[in-house]
């Protein structure tokens, strides 16, 4: 006779059973008792209020807790799936019935306990039912990442010894390819959503569908009893390395996790959990399946993972608990500040002021966030109790901003090897930047902490011990022995505890970069620093050797993904320039050993795991593979074109346009694709983009509005803009705008600020001239300013003053030394970052500074310069376009050369030294008084306008830079001679001369 463990009411127990149960409770046993009885039993129709656990090797599993909830609250909703047009709900009783049907089907179809049952499907109540049924049948569940390819699934099926694969219709093709040629049947979980697949070669058809299995009549199925060491789930690490390992989690591990969490975060039947994280991840299984079902909660899954459906669920499903990766909170923060910014500077200032006020209030225990920021909190739903994040690093800056908004986020830390969670910042005791303290019953320690070079807390490897720690790695005794030592799990993560016992993560041991000088570098720290730039969306830092085989030539190399949304919003097309500027500006703010020595730009998102961790091994592999190529080579395989793109490329007018593009492109690839970026793929700077557009109009006709130029990023956008400008019928439209610099610079602007350049204002000029003489007096006194070569200024305007650029002080001091006739005729082009609004904008008008961003509006900026020169004025222009990062002249742009040639205006080169030391670019304020020197050179006269060409622009730009560099070297020599003592013969000592 077969015996079944049966669950009974205490009133039905005999005296011996009741005594055993009482003894079990005294010894700390759970509230469950398994009694072997013949089945079917006369007790099968009893309403079970309480269940007891006998003091044997068997244990109360998660599934037993779920059954208890199904018995006590059968009509309560257990699972929901939010579809586009409705919400499907499954009660605890229905969920139990379906799980029992799956378990019965597995038993009757020859899948004994400990069989490995795989799941490859998206989040859905069907996923949960499959999981529950497999666990109830005593099987081991093997969830697979839905991002896996067929070969990965096949490899893990073989490794795990999987005997059956459940999959949904979306993943059916991958599943069929994976099991092709293998004796592994398929079960489809949503047959109604999938057309009946026809046989295709050796691809295997599903042997059953879940709906049919769950439609079987009620059975007397009873869950298979399990011990605490029996394997419940086999989870493969999604892989920040190339070696995914199977983590063995037992029923005891899962119950240890549920018990520990329940002592920190109290939840029950009144709670609703939003399950966004994929269920094949350990954190998701605990937070969005095991814990809520064991506590009688309602779980809500989404059919579509997008912002609209997410906000709808938060608004309509009465969500009280939400566990997601940090990326979600980054998006929430970005959305909040973007909406406020759109309302204007006043609204932005008010938000920041209220955030500071709430921060002060929170220090005395008052959180006014729901009052101050009611609309923001409303987007999260009116019943939110806890929000938890984990899986990857949570930026402390964003955590602080959310806290100032009154939004508390509990940060959890753990690994797949610890069932997903081991530590958490408890409610009411959040420490920004920390992952909190160990769960009750869990121990954590830091092994062999090493002092940091910057004087911070010594950090070591984090080790964890407790019932949540895995049984080991499947079929990997070597890896198990390396990670599990003396009962402790060595996590591979590095961190330290503060004096209050809060854990701070500093990095990953395997990811730590050890330089040849012995310095330990944590890449996440460097990435967090540089990603402060709004133009950098993603960054991964790796270590490379500058010279192959020479470890002493190490450098930190960055892989940067631009934030194209921000670039487009600010109408910036030269991503390389703005990213370089920010990288150079951020580098001096950290230790020299942590600065990027080089970087490359990728246009697609970096590969990540399902919890948003960087797949560093994949990134580094690609970077190293690209080292043998030139910096402009395409490191990716060509992406396939869509049928619509192919049809576009085959059009005759498009092919005519692409011929011009290929001729003008600096880095013309073998195949020009519609999505190719004009700068990053074709190597065109801002000037060359305008020239290409002019050439296309020359070839095809058309008329592209200036406003559209800053919105064009790709080849297709450019070509379509020109073709659209041709009008209907493919007829040539007379050009009125862009036909080359000759035509562009002859057109008068419409901006009133530019038109003011044609007017005189003698009284205003006299006032500012007098003020600048006071500035000159201060400069000569406090900075020992010395100016030479002023007599070289041309007697008559127009001309262009071009200086190397070192600090914010450069134009102020330059204006203060100009004589009256030059000062009263001078004007400049300024950026909106400095002169965009308020008092600075007024000052710009008074000083004839035309506020135009050359990055976003190159053509208007060039027109403004030409207009002023055409009206006999003197243009102050810094050809570098930015302040030098170290004081030495950098790349000169050719805008000055273009204006000089086409307007026939000579260029006066100016060299300056000492300005950088007074106010370096990486400093936010003035630093010190130091000697300043300024030298005016002989005017450089341009060739005739008839000789204007790309080569002429380059030659004039090179001549200008060479002259300024030579004068700057002379100034340094003069400064050195004046400050260093000479020997008896009048020579400067060699050790000083070399500097």
GROMACS .gro file of N, CA and C in nm, residues 81 83 107 258 287 301 383 415 423 478 482 490 508 530 576 602 695 719 742 769 790 961:
model
   66
   81UNK      N    1  -0.236   3.905  -1.356
   81UNK     CA    2  -0.158   3.945  -1.472
   81UNK      C    3  -0.231   4.062  -1.537
   83UNK      N    4  -0.313   4.267  -1.825
   83UNK     CA    5  -0.310   4.268  -1.970
   83UNK      C    6  -0.347   4.407  -2.019
  107UNK      N    7   0.379   1.336  -1.184
  107UNK     CA    8   0.389   1.203  -1.123
  107UNK      C    9   0.340   1.093  -1.215
  258UNK      N   10   1.284   3.297   0.368
  258UNK     CA   11   1.150   3.349   0.398
  258UNK      C   12   1.140   3.387   0.545
  287UNK      N   13   1.117   3.755  -0.363
  287UNK     CA   14   1.035   3.875  -0.338
  287UNK      C   15   0.902   3.871  -0.411
  301UNK      N   16   0.167   4.069  -1.191
  301UNK     CA   17   0.265   4.066  -1.299
  301UNK      C   18   0.212   4.149  -1.417
  383UNK      N   19  -0.090   5.350  -0.170
  383UNK     CA   20  -0.078   5.253  -0.061
  383UNK      C   21   0.062   5.192  -0.050
  415UNK      N   22   2.324   3.735  -0.302
  415UNK     CA   23   2.366   3.670  -0.425
  415UNK      C   24   2.268   3.556  -0.456
  423UNK      N   25   2.135   4.079   0.341
  423UNK     CA   26   2.135   4.199   0.422
  423UNK      C   27   2.035   4.297   0.365
  478UNK      N   28   3.497   2.178  -0.743
  478UNK     CA   29   3.610   2.271  -0.734
  478UNK      C   30   3.562   2.412  -0.700
  482UNK      N   31   3.597   2.635  -0.343
  482UNK     CA   32   3.657   2.768  -0.345
  482UNK      C   33   3.568   2.871  -0.276
  490UNK      N   34   3.215   3.269   0.067
  490UNK     CA   35   3.300   3.383   0.029
  490UNK      C   36   3.241   3.441  -0.101
  508UNK      N   37   3.389   4.451  -0.659
  508UNK     CA   38   3.388   4.307  -0.681
  508UNK      C   39   3.533   4.259  -0.690
  530UNK      N   40   3.272   5.938  -1.339
  530UNK     CA   41   3.264   5.997  -1.473
  530UNK      C   42   3.121   6.005  -1.525
  576UNK      N   43   3.144   6.358  -2.955
  576UNK     CA   44   3.283   6.335  -2.916
  576UNK      C   45   3.341   6.455  -2.843
  602UNK      N   46   3.085   5.370  -2.783
  602UNK     CA   47   2.993   5.275  -2.845
  602UNK      C   48   2.856   5.340  -2.853
  695UNK      N   49   2.694   7.059  -4.990
  695UNK     CA   50   2.727   6.981  -5.110
  695UNK      C   51   2.606   6.901  -5.159
  719UNK      N   52   1.983   6.289  -4.548
  719UNK     CA   53   1.937   6.273  -4.686
  719UNK      C   54   1.789   6.306  -4.698
  742UNK      N   55   3.043   8.060  -4.869
  742UNK     CA   56   3.035   8.189  -4.938
  742UNK      C   57   2.896   8.247  -4.928
  769UNK      N   58   3.434  10.082  -2.101
  769UNK     CA   59   3.578  10.103  -2.122
  769UNK      C   60   3.643  10.151  -1.992
  790UNK      N   61   5.138   9.502  -2.837
  790UNK     CA   62   5.012   9.570  -2.865
  790UNK      C   63   5.020   9.656  -2.992
  961UNK      N   64   4.776   7.816  -3.503
  961UNK     CA   65   4.814   7.742  -3.383
  961UNK      C   66   4.965   7.743  -3.365
   0.00000   0.00000   0.00000
